[in-house]
mmCIF file of C-alpha atoms in Angstrom:
data_model
loop_
_atom_site.group_PDB
_atom_site.id
_atom_site.type_symbol
_atom_site.label_atom_id
_atom_site.label_comp_id
_atom_site.label_asym_id
_atom_site.label_seq_id
_atom_site.Cartn_x
_atom_site.Cartn_y
_atom_site.Cartn_z
ATOM 1 C CA MET A 1 -37.689 2.853 5.269
ATOM 2 C CA ILE A 2 -37.891 5.144 8.256
ATOM 3 C CA ASN A 3 -37.649 8.907 7.671
ATOM 4 C CA GLY A 4 -36.108 8.312 4.251
ATOM 5 C CA ASN A 5 -33.380 5.974 5.540
ATOM 6 C CA ALA A 6 -32.954 2.325 4.734
ATOM 7 C CA ALA A 7 -33.476 -0.050 7.647
ATOM 8 C CA ASP A 8 -29.707 -0.683 7.896
ATOM 9 C CA GLY A 9 -28.996 2.987 8.568
ATOM 10 C CA VAL A 10 -27.541 3.709 5.117
ATOM 11 C CA PRO A 11 -29.358 6.667 3.516
ATOM 12 C CA ALA A 12 -31.365 5.468 0.526
ATOM 13 C CA GLY A 13 -30.390 6.785 -2.898
ATOM 14 C CA PRO A 14 -27.108 8.263 -4.097
ATOM 15 C CA LEU A 15 -27.997 11.912 -3.539
ATOM 16 C CA ARG A 16 -29.253 11.255 -0.017
ATOM 17 C CA ARG A 17 -26.156 9.212 0.790
ATOM 18 C CA LEU A 18 -23.858 11.963 -0.506
ATOM 19 C CA VAL A 19 -25.698 14.718 1.382
ATOM 20 C CA GLY A 20 -25.745 12.489 4.461
ATOM 21 C CA ALA A 21 -21.981 12.069 4.174
ATOM 22 C CA VAL A 22 -21.480 15.846 3.900
ATOM 23 C CA ALA A 23 -23.614 16.425 6.994
ATOM 24 C CA PHE A 24 -21.812 13.637 8.891
ATOM 25 C CA ALA A 25 -18.341 14.900 7.918
ATOM 26 C CA ALA A 26 -19.296 18.508 8.736
ATOM 27 C CA GLU A 27 -20.379 17.442 12.212
ATOM 28 C CA LYS A 28 -17.285 15.292 12.789
ATOM 29 C CA HIS A 29 -14.864 17.984 11.557
ATOM 30 C CA ARG A 30 -16.817 20.923 13.068
ATOM 31 C CA HIS A 31 -14.026 22.063 15.398
ATOM 32 C CA GLN A 32 -11.160 21.416 12.988
ATOM 33 C CA ARG A 33 -9.448 24.031 10.865
ATOM 34 C CA ARG A 34 -6.905 23.842 8.059
ATOM 35 C CA LYS A 35 -3.355 25.030 8.743
ATOM 36 C CA ASP A 36 -3.467 27.980 6.333
ATOM 37 C CA ALA A 37 -3.166 31.562 7.622
ATOM 38 C CA GLU A 38 -6.962 31.991 7.441
ATOM 39 C CA ALA A 39 -7.561 28.750 9.399
ATOM 40 C CA SER A 40 -10.145 27.666 6.812
ATOM 41 C CA PRO A 41 -12.873 25.277 7.972
ATOM 42 C CA TYR A 42 -11.592 21.708 7.592
ATOM 43 C CA ILE A 43 -14.789 20.551 5.861
ATOM 44 C CA ASN A 44 -13.722 22.536 2.786
ATOM 45 C CA HIS A 45 -11.048 19.896 2.156
ATOM 46 C CA PRO A 46 -13.266 16.782 1.778
ATOM 47 C CA ILE A 47 -15.799 18.786 -0.222
ATOM 48 C CA ALA A 48 -12.958 19.853 -2.544
ATOM 49 C CA LEU A 49 -12.021 16.180 -3.087
ATOM 50 C CA ALA A 50 -15.554 15.276 -4.125
ATOM 51 C CA ASP A 51 -15.641 18.328 -6.404
ATOM 52 C CA VAL A 52 -12.363 17.367 -8.111
ATOM 53 C CA LEU A 53 -13.573 13.815 -8.630
ATOM 54 C CA ALA A 54 -17.062 14.692 -9.883
ATOM 55 C CA ASN A 55 -16.546 17.936 -11.753
ATOM 56 C CA GLU A 56 -12.962 17.724 -12.971
ATOM 57 C CA GLY A 57 -12.629 13.948 -13.225
ATOM 58 C CA GLY A 58 -16.157 13.074 -14.356
ATOM 59 C CA ILE A 59 -16.435 10.424 -11.626
ATOM 60 C CA ASP A 60 -20.004 9.509 -10.776
ATOM 61 C CA ASP A 61 -19.317 6.419 -8.654
ATOM 62 C CA GLU A 62 -21.342 7.045 -5.503
ATOM 63 C CA VAL A 63 -18.982 4.983 -3.335
ATOM 64 C CA VAL A 64 -15.967 7.025 -4.457
ATOM 65 C CA LEU A 65 -17.700 10.378 -3.920
ATOM 66 C CA VAL A 66 -19.082 9.462 -0.498
ATOM 67 C CA ALA A 67 -15.713 8.000 0.556
ATOM 68 C CA ALA A 68 -14.002 11.222 -0.578
ATOM 69 C CA ILE A 69 -16.255 13.235 1.726
ATOM 70 C CA LEU A 70 -15.567 10.850 4.621
ATOM 71 C CA HIS A 71 -11.905 10.093 3.856
ATOM 72 C CA ASP A 72 -10.433 11.789 6.949
ATOM 73 C CA THR A 73 -13.153 10.975 9.491
ATOM 74 C CA VAL A 74 -11.522 7.823 10.891
ATOM 75 C CA GLU A 75 -8.022 9.296 10.788
ATOM 76 C CA ASP A 76 -8.807 12.708 12.269
ATOM 77 C CA THR A 77 -11.933 12.276 14.418
ATOM 78 C CA GLU A 78 -13.427 9.745 16.809
ATOM 79 C CA THR A 79 -15.241 7.982 13.932
ATOM 80 C CA THR A 80 -14.838 4.217 13.678
ATOM 81 C CA GLY A 81 -14.914 1.921 10.702
ATOM 82 C CA ASP A 82 -17.918 0.127 12.219
ATOM 83 C CA GLU A 83 -19.767 3.428 12.431
ATOM 84 C CA LEU A 84 -19.110 4.090 8.727
ATOM 85 C CA VAL A 85 -20.276 0.569 7.819
ATOM 86 C CA ARG A 86 -23.500 1.087 9.759
ATOM 87 C CA LEU A 87 -24.201 4.552 8.347
ATOM 88 C CA PHE A 88 -22.813 4.372 4.799
ATOM 89 C CA GLY A 89 -22.239 0.707 3.992
ATOM 90 C CA ALA A 90 -19.273 -1.646 3.806
ATOM 91 C CA ALA A 91 -18.062 -0.462 0.386
ATOM 92 C CA VAL A 92 -17.720 3.166 1.492
ATOM 93 C CA ALA A 93 -16.166 2.200 4.824
ATOM 94 C CA GLY A 94 -13.697 -0.070 3.051
ATOM 95 C CA VAL A 95 -12.442 2.737 0.805
ATOM 96 C CA VAL A 96 -12.141 5.140 3.753
ATOM 97 C CA LEU A 97 -10.178 2.578 5.758
ATOM 98 C CA GLU A 98 -7.853 1.927 2.810
ATOM 99 C CA VAL A 99 -6.831 5.597 2.703
ATOM 100 C CA THR A 100 -6.647 6.044 6.484
ATOM 101 C CA ASP A 101 -3.203 6.437 8.038
ATOM 102 C CA ASP A 102 -2.394 4.744 11.329
ATOM 103 C CA LYS A 103 -1.899 7.799 13.555
ATOM 104 C CA SER A 104 -0.146 5.683 16.187
ATOM 105 C CA LEU A 105 2.879 5.533 13.865
ATOM 106 C CA PRO A 106 5.453 8.315 13.542
ATOM 107 C CA LYS A 107 4.745 10.765 10.725
ATOM 108 C CA ALA A 108 7.768 9.645 8.662
ATOM 109 C CA GLU A 109 6.592 6.030 8.825
ATOM 110 C CA ARG A 110 3.045 6.993 7.806
ATOM 111 C CA LYS A 111 4.422 8.883 4.812
ATOM 112 C CA ARG A 112 6.655 5.960 3.837
ATOM 113 C CA ARG A 113 3.698 3.576 4.043
ATOM 114 C CA GLN A 114 1.570 5.787 1.805
ATOM 115 C CA ILE A 115 4.209 5.524 -0.917
ATOM 116 C CA GLU A 116 4.612 1.790 -0.368
ATOM 117 C CA HIS A 117 0.875 0.976 -0.286
ATOM 118 C CA ALA A 118 -0.325 3.256 -3.098
ATOM 119 C CA PRO A 119 0.025 0.655 -5.878
ATOM 120 C CA ALA A 120 -1.940 -1.932 -3.860
ATOM 121 C CA LEU A 121 -4.975 0.255 -3.169
ATOM 122 C CA SER A 122 -8.303 -0.598 -4.772
ATOM 123 C CA ASP A 123 -9.249 1.479 -7.809
ATOM 124 C CA ARG A 124 -11.772 3.430 -5.755
ATOM 125 C CA ALA A 125 -9.239 4.171 -3.025
ATOM 126 C CA LYS A 126 -6.689 5.238 -5.653
ATOM 127 C CA LEU A 127 -9.153 7.815 -6.966
ATOM 128 C CA VAL A 128 -9.752 9.229 -3.476
ATOM 129 C CA LYS A 129 -6.004 9.303 -2.756
ATOM 130 C CA LEU A 130 -5.292 11.018 -6.098
ATOM 131 C CA ALA A 131 -7.938 13.688 -5.426
ATOM 132 C CA ASP A 132 -6.519 14.173 -1.929
ATOM 133 C CA LYS A 133 -3.045 14.848 -3.309
ATOM 134 C CA ILE A 134 -4.422 17.218 -5.988
ATOM 135 C CA CYS A 135 -6.304 19.213 -3.350
ATOM 136 C CA ASN A 136 -3.377 19.250 -0.941
ATOM 137 C CA LEU A 137 -0.981 20.546 -3.608
ATOM 138 C CA ARG A 138 -3.479 23.224 -4.610
ATOM 139 C CA ASP A 139 -3.860 24.296 -1.002
ATOM 140 C CA ILE A 140 -0.121 24.323 -0.328
ATOM 141 C CA ALA A 141 0.493 26.344 -3.482
ATOM 142 C CA ALA A 142 -2.280 28.883 -2.879
ATOM 143 C CA ARG A 143 -2.693 28.902 0.909
ATOM 144 C CA PRO A 144 0.245 27.107 2.527
ATOM 145 C CA PRO A 145 0.292 26.274 6.211
ATOM 146 C CA ALA A 146 1.381 29.461 7.939
ATOM 147 C CA ASP A 147 4.447 27.914 9.560
ATOM 148 C CA TRP A 148 5.727 25.917 6.559
ATOM 149 C CA SER A 149 9.010 26.999 5.029
ATOM 150 C CA THR A 150 9.634 26.929 1.301
ATOM 151 C CA GLN A 151 11.753 23.815 1.833
ATOM 152 C CA ARG A 152 8.960 21.997 3.655
ATOM 153 C CA ARG A 153 6.506 22.827 0.865
ATOM 154 C CA ARG A 154 8.959 21.491 -1.717
ATOM 155 C CA GLU A 155 9.425 18.311 0.322
ATOM 156 C CA TYR A 156 5.656 17.811 0.473
ATOM 157 C CA PHE A 157 5.392 18.223 -3.300
ATOM 158 C CA ARG A 158 8.135 15.617 -3.837
ATOM 159 C CA TRP A 159 6.520 13.188 -1.413
ATOM 160 C CA ALA A 160 3.053 13.674 -2.957
ATOM 161 C CA LYS A 161 4.500 12.872 -6.379
ATOM 162 C CA ALA A 162 6.013 9.649 -5.019
ATOM 163 C CA VAL A 163 2.571 8.641 -3.722
ATOM 164 C CA VAL A 164 0.817 9.555 -6.974
ATOM 165 C CA ASP A 165 3.419 7.679 -9.013
ATOM 166 C CA GLY A 166 2.117 4.542 -7.290
ATOM 167 C CA LEU A 167 -1.439 5.380 -8.362
ATOM 168 C CA ARG A 168 -0.633 5.866 -12.062
ATOM 169 C CA GLY A 169 -3.006 4.367 -14.591
ATOM 170 C CA ILE A 170 -6.174 4.869 -12.563
ATOM 171 C CA HIS A 171 -7.350 8.108 -14.226
ATOM 172 C CA PRO A 172 -4.983 9.745 -16.752
ATOM 173 C CA PRO A 173 -6.819 13.113 -16.904
ATOM 174 C CA LEU A 174 -6.661 13.543 -13.114
ATOM 175 C CA GLU A 175 -3.044 12.371 -13.138
ATOM 176 C CA SER A 176 -2.289 15.055 -15.738
ATOM 177 C CA LEU A 177 -4.019 17.618 -13.534
ATOM 178 C CA PHE A 178 -1.841 16.532 -10.613
ATOM 179 C CA ASP A 179 1.280 16.751 -12.797
ATOM 180 C CA ALA A 180 0.418 20.280 -13.944
ATOM 181 C CA ILE A 181 -0.056 21.467 -10.356
ATOM 182 C CA HIS A 182 3.098 19.657 -9.243
ATOM 183 C CA ASP A 183 5.192 21.064 -12.071
ATOM 184 C CA ARG A 184 4.192 24.645 -11.218
ATOM 185 C CA GLY A 185 5.662 24.050 -7.770
ATOM 186 C CA PRO A 186 4.531 25.188 -4.357
ATOM 187 C CA GLY A 187 3.482 28.817 -4.513
ATOM 188 C CA GLY A 188 5.385 29.509 -7.706
ATOM 189 C CA ILE A 189 8.749 28.677 -6.131
#
């Protein structure tokens, strides 16, 4: 070990790996903001996923929690899968890549593929995807993107439900949490 890191670059120990992932994601997302009126720091989103999984879902699988923190790094930054393998291991990188959209495709095609591929995801990737949809619905309900109409918020809720329907059976309590948020609707509308 060198400076507390394993020789392969993966931080040793679950707590170190999780904190390393937070620091890595914070650096990668440092210039990104959410689309809400306050332009919240983007890093709040992956931290919220890990919080939902750990504290609301009781998930203590290190790979799932680290992947939740890193889930948007390949999709939304210059991070590569090889970089994640080197820094966080193949298992974490694999989950992140499973939940990463191909940004070269049109948005409608990416959304269609999420629905189509949801049932085939690994269990770990399903948990990350489920937490992502829970957090997105919460954000859209409480702090919607400033330029989203009521109709667009409703459409997102419907689409998110179609994705989550393909994840069913992975974690009933988190699925029930999603359903409760979904059923309240976007922003009480």
